[in-house]
Amino acid sequence: MKRLDLIFSERELNDVLSALEKAEVPGYTVMKHATGRGPERIVTEDMEFTGFGSNAHVIIFCEQEIIDKIRENINNVLSYYGGVAYVSEATPL
Amino acid sequence: MGQNLFIQNALSPPILFFFLGAIAYALKSDFEIPAPLPKLFSLYLLLAIGFRGGIELQKSGFGYPVLPTVIAAILMSLLIPLICFLVLRFKFDVFNAAAISAAYGSISAVTFITAESFLESQNIPFDGFMVAALALMESPAIIIGLLLVKFGAPKDRPIKRKMKWGAILHESMLNGSVYLLLGSLLIGFLTSAIDPSDIKKMEPFTAELFYGAECFFLLDMGIVAAQRLARLNKTGAFLIMFSIFMPIVNAVLGSVVARFLNLNPGNALLFVVLCASASYLAVPTAMRMTVPEARPSYYISTTLGLTFPFNIIIGIPVYMGLVNTMIPSIG
């Protein structure tokens, strides 16, 4: 089992979720209003009204085949708009 | 006269609340406004000015001075980005120059609202149809910015970053703030034409609450502007100078056009403010989507951190003085 962590601007959430749905992920968790710092700027909720709001953090637990299916679509979104995606091993409790 | 205008503007509640927010940040106070509220208040302000503008547009019709003013406003939002681009290309690549130019060619609704409050405090009449100019100046600047990228970008720009015109037009004309402003303008226009009694029902919301909501929003803007101002050192001296001097140049251009249009002083000031202000709502989000090579810290920090506070604190009274000088026969 793999864990995929995606952190990107909330503005691209629909694009990312659509890529996940296309790859038929078994499910995902979305955490909005994630703040922090990126290479370009401090990510803060204070800019929400400008459309430059905070980030979203999406977590997916799935098998390697699903990760392979979503890789290209997710990379397209993240390489265009920015964001990070990391895969790690996950062991069920 | 000029000094009086400056002091009266600086001591008005919206500007004092703006300072209150900025000082809270500077003094590291734990004061904060929960994130969804500024978004709600910005939507409220757009709805209210759109609705009231629609009512006024219905009353004034589409003859003189409405149509020439709106056409001139659109032309200014096409011309200003081109001038900005020529200046910015001395220091920036095509992507950053185009994105910053588009932001300065477009408008700031909150600066416009603050100018309206200033005119009300000075008992200077103005017309609500100017909101139509406000609503129609966002999109052309975005399109010009993107055309500058299309024709100026290096030929080896990755294929995935080629322009998709459908998405560009969608973003420039249907982004949230433009959509709400134009929609509210239309609803105000229709309400006024079909059943004016409904306007009375809306008034407690769209008119009486407006000034307080504006103060509350500016309180938050003070915090945000102070944060952006603190990070301006990364943008460099050229851009800092640009974000102060370009609005003044645009204001002078706007006042020449306002004189040519024979606008009354109130409308002339609003026209000048539209030319001098810079967008931090529609344009940055459109630019980020379509020109990811441009650095948001350039076009957000300058428009929000410097140009916006400059315009609302110093610019508006200075532009009023400019209008009074340029249009002496009417003013």
Short mmCIF file of C-alpha atoms in Angstrom, two decimals:
data_model
loop_
_atom_site.label_atom_id
_atom_site.label_comp_id
_atom_site.label_asym_id
_atom_site.label_seq_id
_atom_site.Cartn_x
_atom_site.Cartn_y
_atom_site.Cartn_z
CA MET A 1 0.00 0.00 0.00
CA LYS A 2 1.27 3.48 -0.91
CA ARG A 3 0.49 6.89 0.51
CA LEU A 4 0.44 9.85 -1.87
CA ASP A 5 0.63 13.37 -0.41
CA LEU A 6 -0.26 16.27 -2.69
CA ILE A 7 0.11 19.91 -1.63
CA PHE A 8 -0.91 22.61 -4.09
CA SER A 9 -3.01 25.78 -4.38
CA GLU A 10 -6.69 25.33 -3.58
CA ARG A 11 -7.47 26.88 -6.95
CA GLU A 12 -6.34 23.68 -8.69
CA LEU A 13 -8.26 21.36 -6.38
CA ASN A 14 -10.93 20.52 -8.96
CA ASP A 15 -8.31 19.70 -11.61
CA VAL A 16 -6.41 17.46 -9.22
CA LEU A 17 -9.53 15.67 -7.97
CA SER A 18 -10.66 15.13 -11.54
CA ALA A 19 -7.26 13.52 -12.32
CA LEU A 20 -7.68 11.28 -9.26
CA GLU A 21 -11.20 10.28 -10.26
CA LYS A 22 -10.00 9.41 -13.78
CA ALA A 23 -7.41 7.08 -12.27
CA GLU A 24 -10.18 5.50 -10.19
CA VAL A 25 -8.54 6.01 -6.82
CA PRO A 26 -10.40 4.15 -4.07
CA GLY A 27 -10.79 7.38 -2.08
CA TYR A 28 -8.99 10.48 -0.91
CA THR A 29 -8.91 12.98 1.95
CA VAL A 30 -8.91 16.72 1.26
CA MET A 31 -7.66 19.21 3.84
CA LYS A 32 -8.27 22.79 2.79
CA HIS A 33 -6.81 26.00 4.19
CA ALA A 34 -3.34 24.50 4.55
CA THR A 35 -0.80 27.27 5.12
CA GLY A 36 2.99 27.39 5.13
CA ARG A 37 5.73 28.58 2.82
CA GLY A 38 6.48 27.72 -0.79
CA PRO A 39 9.53 28.61 -2.87
CA GLU A 40 7.84 31.81 -4.08
CA ARG A 41 5.82 33.12 -1.16
CA ILE A 42 4.29 32.62 2.27
CA VAL A 43 1.03 30.73 1.78
CA THR A 44 -1.59 32.27 4.00
CA GLU A 45 -5.34 32.35 4.33
CA ASP A 46 -5.14 36.16 4.47
CA MET A 47 -5.01 36.30 0.69
CA GLU A 48 -8.19 34.24 0.31
CA PHE A 49 -10.21 37.21 -1.00
CA THR A 50 -7.76 37.76 -3.85
CA GLY A 51 -8.06 34.23 -5.18
CA PHE A 52 -4.50 33.70 -3.95
CA GLY A 53 -5.64 31.80 -0.92
CA SER A 54 -4.14 28.91 0.93
CA ASN A 55 -3.11 25.44 -0.18
CA ALA A 56 -4.96 22.15 -0.18
CA HIS A 57 -3.43 18.93 1.11
CA VAL A 58 -4.78 15.74 -0.46
CA ILE A 59 -3.89 12.31 0.89
CA ILE A 60 -4.52 9.09 -1.03
CA PHE A 61 -3.89 5.52 0.10
CA CYS A 62 -3.82 3.15 -2.87
CA GLU A 63 -1.88 0.49 -4.71
CA GLN A 64 1.14 1.19 -6.94
CA GLU A 65 -0.87 0.63 -10.16
CA ILE A 66 -3.17 3.52 -9.28
CA ILE A 67 -0.16 5.75 -8.54
CA ASP A 68 1.22 4.90 -11.98
CA LYS A 69 -2.11 5.79 -13.59
CA ILE A 70 -2.37 9.21 -11.95
CA ARG A 71 1.32 10.16 -12.26
CA GLU A 72 1.18 11.90 -15.64
CA ASN A 73 -2.01 13.89 -15.07
CA ILE A 74 -0.94 15.06 -11.62
CA ASN A 75 2.55 15.97 -12.82
CA ASN A 76 1.00 18.04 -15.62
CA VAL A 77 -1.00 20.08 -13.12
CA LEU A 78 1.81 20.47 -10.60
CA SER A 79 4.52 21.30 -13.12
CA TYR A 80 2.31 24.03 -14.60
CA TYR A 81 0.98 25.63 -11.42
CA GLY A 82 3.46 24.46 -8.79
CA GLY A 83 2.95 22.18 -5.83
CA VAL A 84 4.49 19.02 -4.43
CA ALA A 85 3.65 15.31 -4.64
CA TYR A 86 5.38 12.57 -2.65
CA VAL A 87 4.80 8.84 -2.51
CA SER A 88 5.67 6.84 0.59
CA GLU A 89 5.09 3.37 1.96
CA ALA A 90 2.02 2.93 4.13
CA THR A 91 1.39 0.02 6.47
CA PRO A 92 -2.17 -0.60 7.63
CA LEU A 93 -2.55 -0.61 11.41
CA MET B 1 -7.14 73.05 -0.53
CA GLY B 2 -4.85 70.14 -1.47
CA GLN B 3 -3.60 69.75 2.10
CA ASN B 4 -7.15 69.88 3.47
CA LEU B 5 -8.25 67.17 1.05
CA PHE B 6 -5.31 65.02 2.11
CA ILE B 7 -6.00 65.43 5.84
CA GLN B 8 -9.75 64.90 5.45
CA ASN B 9 -9.12 61.74 3.45
CA ALA B 10 -6.51 60.42 5.90
CA LEU B 11 -8.87 61.00 8.83
CA SER B 12 -11.92 59.36 7.25
CA PRO B 13 -13.13 56.15 8.94
CA PRO B 14 -12.22 53.77 6.06
CA ILE B 15 -8.61 55.05 5.93
CA LEU B 16 -8.33 55.11 9.74
CA PHE B 17 -9.49 51.47 9.83
CA PHE B 18 -6.93 50.70 7.14
CA PHE B 19 -4.22 52.21 9.38
CA LEU B 20 -5.61 50.27 12.34
CA GLY B 21 -5.07 47.00 10.46
CA ALA B 22 -1.60 48.00 9.23
CA ILE B 23 -0.53 49.11 12.73
CA ALA B 24 -1.82 45.83 14.22
CA TYR B 25 0.56 43.98 11.90
CA ALA B 26 3.44 46.38 12.54
CA LEU B 27 3.05 46.07 16.34
CA LYS B 28 2.67 42.27 16.09
CA SER B 29 -0.75 42.39 17.75
CA ASP B 30 -2.57 39.05 17.89
CA PHE B 31 -5.54 40.71 16.22
CA GLU B 32 -6.78 38.76 13.20
CA ILE B 33 -9.90 38.39 11.08
CA PRO B 34 -10.92 34.80 10.26
CA ALA B 35 -10.14 34.08 6.59
CA PRO B 36 -13.65 33.58 5.17
CA LEU B 37 -14.82 37.01 6.38
CA PRO B 38 -12.69 39.24 4.11
CA LYS B 39 -13.77 37.05 1.19
CA LEU B 40 -17.42 37.52 2.20
CA PHE B 41 -16.98 41.28 2.59
CA SER B 42 -15.23 41.61 -0.77
CA LEU B 43 -18.14 39.75 -2.40
CA TYR B 44 -20.60 41.97 -0.54
CA LEU B 45 -18.87 45.17 -1.73
CA LEU B 46 -18.87 43.96 -5.34
CA LEU B 47 -22.56 42.99 -5.11
CA ALA B 48 -23.58 46.29 -3.54
CA ILE B 49 -21.68 48.58 -5.94
CA GLY B 50 -22.82 46.48 -8.90
CA PHE B 51 -26.46 46.64 -7.82
CA ARG B 52 -26.39 50.38 -7.12
CA GLY B 53 -24.52 50.99 -10.36
CA GLY B 54 -27.18 49.08 -12.30
CA ILE B 55 -29.90 51.28 -10.82
CA GLU B 56 -28.00 54.43 -11.77
CA LEU B 57 -27.24 53.07 -15.23
CA GLN B 58 -30.97 52.50 -15.78
CA LYS B 59 -31.69 56.09 -14.71
CA SER B 60 -28.97 57.67 -16.87
CA GLY B 61 -29.48 55.54 -19.99
CA PHE B 62 -26.75 54.83 -22.51
CA GLY B 63 -26.30 58.23 -24.17
CA TYR B 64 -23.77 60.93 -23.28
CA PRO B 65 -21.75 60.74 -21.06
CA VAL B 66 -22.26 57.04 -20.32
CA LEU B 67 -21.29 55.41 -23.61
CA PRO B 68 -18.24 57.60 -24.41
CA THR B 69 -16.99 57.22 -20.83
CA VAL B 70 -17.33 53.44 -20.85
CA ILE B 71 -15.65 53.19 -24.27
CA ALA B 72 -12.83 55.47 -23.10
CA ALA B 73 -12.42 53.34 -19.96
CA ILE B 74 -12.09 50.18 -22.05
CA LEU B 75 -9.56 51.89 -24.35
CA MET B 76 -7.55 53.02 -21.32
CA SER B 77 -7.45 49.46 -20.00
CA LEU B 78 -6.01 48.43 -23.38
CA LEU B 79 -3.52 51.32 -23.60
CA ILE B 80 -2.16 51.39 -20.03
CA PRO B 81 -0.79 47.82 -20.06
CA LEU B 82 1.07 48.60 -23.29
CA ILE B 83 2.72 51.67 -21.74
CA CYS B 84 3.56 49.73 -18.58
CA PHE B 85 4.99 46.90 -20.65
CA LEU B 86 7.37 49.24 -22.51
CA VAL B 87 8.64 50.57 -19.17
CA LEU B 88 8.89 47.19 -17.45
CA ARG B 89 10.76 45.51 -20.31
CA PHE B 90 13.85 47.52 -19.32
CA LYS B 91 14.16 45.32 -16.25
CA PHE B 92 11.92 42.27 -16.60
CA ASP B 93 11.40 39.36 -18.96
CA VAL B 94 8.29 39.18 -21.14
CA PHE B 95 6.33 37.05 -18.67
CA ASN B 96 6.82 39.24 -15.63
CA ALA B 97 6.50 42.47 -17.61
CA ALA B 98 3.21 41.31 -19.17
CA ALA B 99 1.73 40.08 -15.88
CA ILE B 100 2.60 43.27 -13.99
CA SER B 101 1.36 45.39 -16.94
CA ALA B 102 -1.99 43.59 -16.96
CA ALA B 103 -2.39 44.20 -13.22
CA TYR B 104 -1.74 47.93 -13.68
CA GLY B 105 -4.02 48.13 -16.73
CA SER B 106 -6.85 46.66 -14.72
CA ILE B 107 -8.61 48.21 -11.74
CA SER B 108 -9.07 47.92 -8.00
CA ALA B 109 -12.72 47.89 -6.93
CA VAL B 110 -11.83 48.82 -3.34
CA THR B 111 -9.83 51.86 -4.48
CA PHE B 112 -12.87 52.87 -6.54
CA ILE B 113 -15.18 52.42 -3.53
CA THR B 114 -12.81 54.47 -1.36
CA ALA B 115 -12.85 57.23 -4.00
CA GLU B 116 -16.66 57.16 -3.94
CA SER B 117 -16.61 57.54 -0.14
CA PHE B 118 -14.14 60.41 -0.52
CA LEU B 119 -16.47 62.17 -2.99
CA GLU B 120 -19.44 61.66 -0.66
CA SER B 121 -17.49 63.13 2.25
CA GLN B 122 -16.63 66.17 0.09
CA ASN B 123 -20.24 66.51 -1.15
CA ILE B 124 -19.00 66.20 -4.73
CA PRO B 125 -21.66 64.56 -6.94
CA PHE B 126 -20.81 61.60 -9.16
CA ASP B 127 -22.80 59.14 -11.24
CA GLY B 128 -23.40 55.47 -10.51
CA PHE B 129 -22.87 54.52 -14.15
CA MET B 130 -19.12 54.74 -13.51
CA VAL B 131 -19.51 51.23 -12.04
CA ALA B 132 -20.09 50.03 -15.60
CA ALA B 133 -16.64 51.39 -16.52
CA LEU B 134 -15.23 49.66 -13.45
CA ALA B 135 -16.73 46.31 -14.44
CA LEU B 136 -15.59 46.55 -18.05
CA MET B 137 -11.97 47.51 -17.36
CA GLU B 138 -10.89 44.17 -15.82
CA SER B 139 -11.07 41.86 -18.82
CA PRO B 140 -9.38 43.93 -21.59
CA ALA B 141 -6.23 44.36 -19.48
CA ILE B 142 -6.05 40.60 -18.95
CA ILE B 143 -6.41 39.95 -22.67
CA ILE B 144 -3.71 42.53 -23.54
CA GLY B 145 -1.38 41.00 -20.96
CA LEU B 146 -1.87 37.57 -22.47
CA LEU B 147 -1.41 38.87 -26.03
CA LEU B 148 1.88 40.42 -24.94
CA VAL B 149 2.96 37.00 -23.70
CA LYS B 150 1.69 35.27 -26.84
CA PHE B 151 3.63 37.52 -29.21
CA GLY B 152 6.60 38.30 -26.97
CA ALA B 153 7.34 34.92 -25.39
CA PRO B 154 10.42 32.98 -26.50
CA LYS B 155 9.63 30.59 -29.33
CA ASP B 156 10.77 27.64 -27.22
CA ARG B 157 8.02 28.13 -24.63
CA PRO B 158 6.86 24.57 -23.75
CA ILE B 159 3.86 23.41 -25.77
CA LYS B 160 1.85 22.75 -22.62
CA ARG B 161 2.13 26.45 -21.83
CA LYS B 162 0.70 27.58 -25.16
CA MET B 163 -2.39 29.74 -24.76
CA LYS B 164 -5.78 28.12 -24.72
CA TRP B 165 -8.00 31.00 -25.78
CA GLY B 166 -11.19 29.42 -24.46
CA ALA B 167 -9.71 29.19 -20.98
CA ILE B 168 -8.25 32.70 -21.22
CA LEU B 169 -11.55 34.32 -22.22
CA HIS B 170 -13.36 32.28 -19.59
CA GLU B 171 -10.95 33.42 -16.89
CA SER B 172 -10.88 37.06 -17.99
CA MET B 173 -14.63 37.51 -18.36
CA LEU B 174 -16.08 35.01 -15.93
CA ASN B 175 -13.68 35.16 -13.01
CA GLY B 176 -15.54 35.54 -9.72
CA SER B 177 -15.22 39.28 -9.16
CA VAL B 178 -16.06 40.32 -12.75
CA TYR B 179 -18.97 37.86 -12.85
CA LEU B 180 -20.49 39.12 -9.59
CA LEU B 181 -19.99 42.78 -10.48
CA LEU B 182 -21.52 42.44 -13.96
CA GLY B 183 -24.31 40.20 -12.67
CA SER B 184 -25.21 42.62 -9.87
CA LEU B 185 -25.09 45.51 -12.36
CA LEU B 186 -27.57 43.67 -14.57
CA ILE B 187 -29.84 42.78 -11.62
CA GLY B 188 -29.80 46.40 -10.41
CA PHE B 189 -30.59 47.58 -13.95
CA LEU B 190 -33.49 45.10 -14.36
CA THR B 191 -34.87 45.75 -10.87
CA SER B 192 -34.90 49.47 -11.51
CA ALA B 193 -36.61 48.98 -14.89
CA ILE B 194 -39.19 46.38 -13.85
CA ASP B 195 -40.15 47.01 -10.23
CA PRO B 196 -38.39 49.96 -8.52
CA SER B 197 -40.19 49.15 -5.25
CA ASP B 198 -37.80 46.20 -4.87
CA ILE B 199 -34.91 48.67 -4.62
CA LYS B 200 -36.30 49.87 -1.27
CA LYS B 201 -36.27 46.29 0.03
CA MET B 202 -32.61 45.92 -0.92
CA GLU B 203 -31.52 49.29 0.48
CA PRO B 204 -30.88 48.21 4.10
CA PHE B 205 -28.43 45.66 2.68
CA THR B 206 -26.91 47.36 -0.34
CA ALA B 207 -26.86 50.97 0.90
CA GLU B 208 -27.07 51.35 4.69
CA LEU B 209 -24.59 48.61 5.59
CA PHE B 210 -22.17 49.59 2.86
CA TYR B 211 -20.00 52.14 4.64
CA GLY B 212 -19.49 49.93 7.69
CA ALA B 213 -18.67 46.93 5.51
CA GLU B 214 -16.16 49.03 3.59
CA CYS B 215 -14.47 50.03 6.86
CA PHE B 216 -14.35 46.41 7.99
CA PHE B 217 -12.87 45.27 4.69
CA LEU B 218 -10.26 48.04 4.77
CA LEU B 219 -9.32 46.94 8.28
CA ASP B 220 -8.36 43.58 6.82
CA MET B 221 -6.73 45.21 3.80
CA GLY B 222 -4.52 47.16 6.20
CA ILE B 223 -3.18 43.89 7.63
CA VAL B 224 -2.67 42.33 4.19
CA ALA B 225 -1.05 45.47 2.72
CA ALA B 226 1.33 45.72 5.69
CA GLN B 227 2.32 42.06 5.21
CA ARG B 228 2.97 42.65 1.51
CA LEU B 229 4.83 45.89 2.19
CA ALA B 230 7.14 44.03 4.56
CA ARG B 231 8.08 41.66 1.72
CA LEU B 232 8.61 44.32 -0.93
CA ASN B 233 12.39 44.26 -0.50
CA LYS B 234 12.45 41.16 -2.73
CA THR B 235 10.96 43.03 -5.68
CA GLY B 236 13.80 45.54 -6.12
CA ALA B 237 13.97 49.33 -6.27
CA PHE B 238 12.85 49.57 -9.92
CA LEU B 239 9.51 47.88 -9.24
CA ILE B 240 8.99 49.85 -6.04
CA MET B 241 9.47 53.11 -7.98
CA PHE B 242 7.25 51.79 -10.76
CA SER B 243 4.41 50.99 -8.33
CA ILE B 244 4.32 54.62 -7.15
CA PHE B 245 5.13 56.56 -10.32
CA MET B 246 3.14 54.54 -12.84
CA PRO B 247 -0.21 55.20 -11.09
CA ILE B 248 0.62 58.92 -11.18
CA VAL B 249 1.44 58.76 -14.90
CA ASN B 250 -1.77 56.81 -15.52
CA ALA B 251 -3.72 59.35 -13.44
CA VAL B 252 -2.38 62.20 -15.57
CA LEU B 253 -3.36 60.31 -18.73
CA GLY B 254 -6.79 59.60 -17.23
CA SER B 255 -7.33 63.24 -16.31
CA VAL B 256 -6.49 64.32 -19.88
CA VAL B 257 -9.10 61.86 -21.18
CA ALA B 258 -11.61 62.97 -18.51
CA ARG B 259 -11.13 66.57 -19.62
CA PHE B 260 -11.60 65.55 -23.26
CA LEU B 261 -14.82 63.71 -22.26
CA ASN B 262 -15.95 66.81 -20.37
CA LEU B 263 -16.75 64.76 -17.27
CA ASN B 264 -17.88 66.52 -14.10
CA PRO B 265 -15.26 66.54 -11.28
CA GLY B 266 -16.82 63.59 -9.42
CA ASN B 267 -16.94 61.33 -12.46
CA ALA B 268 -13.53 62.60 -13.57
CA LEU B 269 -11.99 61.58 -10.24
CA LEU B 270 -13.52 58.09 -10.51
CA PHE B 271 -12.24 57.80 -14.07
CA VAL B 272 -8.75 58.88 -12.98
CA VAL B 273 -8.82 56.44 -10.05
CA LEU B 274 -9.79 53.62 -12.40
CA CYS B 275 -6.80 54.47 -14.61
CA ALA B 276 -4.41 54.79 -11.65
CA SER B 277 -5.43 51.72 -9.68
CA ALA B 278 -4.10 48.21 -10.12
CA SER B 279 -5.85 44.86 -9.81
CA TYR B 280 -5.19 42.37 -7.04
CA LEU B 281 -8.32 40.24 -7.60
CA ALA B 282 -9.05 39.20 -11.18
CA VAL B 283 -5.73 39.82 -12.91
CA PRO B 284 -3.36 38.02 -10.52
CA THR B 285 -5.50 34.89 -10.53
CA ALA B 286 -5.81 34.96 -14.33
CA MET B 287 -2.07 35.57 -14.74
CA ARG B 288 -1.14 32.79 -12.40
CA MET B 289 -3.32 30.41 -14.39
CA THR B 290 -2.08 31.42 -17.81
CA VAL B 291 1.42 32.80 -17.22
CA PRO B 292 2.93 30.61 -14.49
CA GLU B 293 6.40 31.83 -15.46
CA ALA B 294 5.62 35.24 -13.93
CA ARG B 295 6.35 35.65 -10.23
CA PRO B 296 3.24 36.40 -8.16
CA SER B 297 5.41 38.17 -5.58
CA TYR B 298 6.05 40.88 -8.18
CA TYR B 299 2.49 41.63 -9.21
CA ILE B 300 0.83 40.93 -5.86
CA SER B 301 3.32 42.62 -3.52
CA THR B 302 3.45 45.80 -5.57
CA THR B 303 -0.27 46.15 -6.26
CA LEU B 304 -1.36 45.29 -2.71
CA GLY B 305 1.64 46.43 -0.69
CA LEU B 306 2.34 49.76 -2.33
CA THR B 307 0.02 50.93 -5.12
CA PHE B 308 -3.21 50.21 -3.23
CA PRO B 309 -2.26 52.03 0.02
CA PHE B 310 -0.61 54.84 -1.96
CA ASN B 311 -3.77 55.37 -3.99
CA ILE B 312 -6.23 55.32 -1.10
CA ILE B 313 -4.16 57.42 1.31
CA ILE B 314 -2.28 59.88 -0.90
CA GLY B 315 -3.43 59.25 -4.47
CA ILE B 316 -7.13 60.07 -4.18
CA PRO B 317 -6.69 63.60 -2.76
CA VAL B 318 -3.77 64.24 -5.15
CA TYR B 319 -5.88 63.07 -8.11
CA MET B 320 -8.74 65.30 -6.92
CA GLY B 321 -6.33 68.24 -7.02
CA LEU B 322 -5.25 67.12 -10.50
CA VAL B 323 -8.87 66.95 -11.65
CA ASN B 324 -9.57 70.40 -10.21
CA THR B 325 -6.55 71.74 -12.12
CA MET B 326 -7.28 69.92 -15.36
CA ILE B 327 -10.99 70.69 -15.44
CA PRO B 328 -11.11 74.21 -13.97
CA SER B 329 -14.06 75.40 -16.02
CA ILE B 330 -16.32 72.78 -14.46
CA GLY B 331 -14.56 72.19 -11.14
#
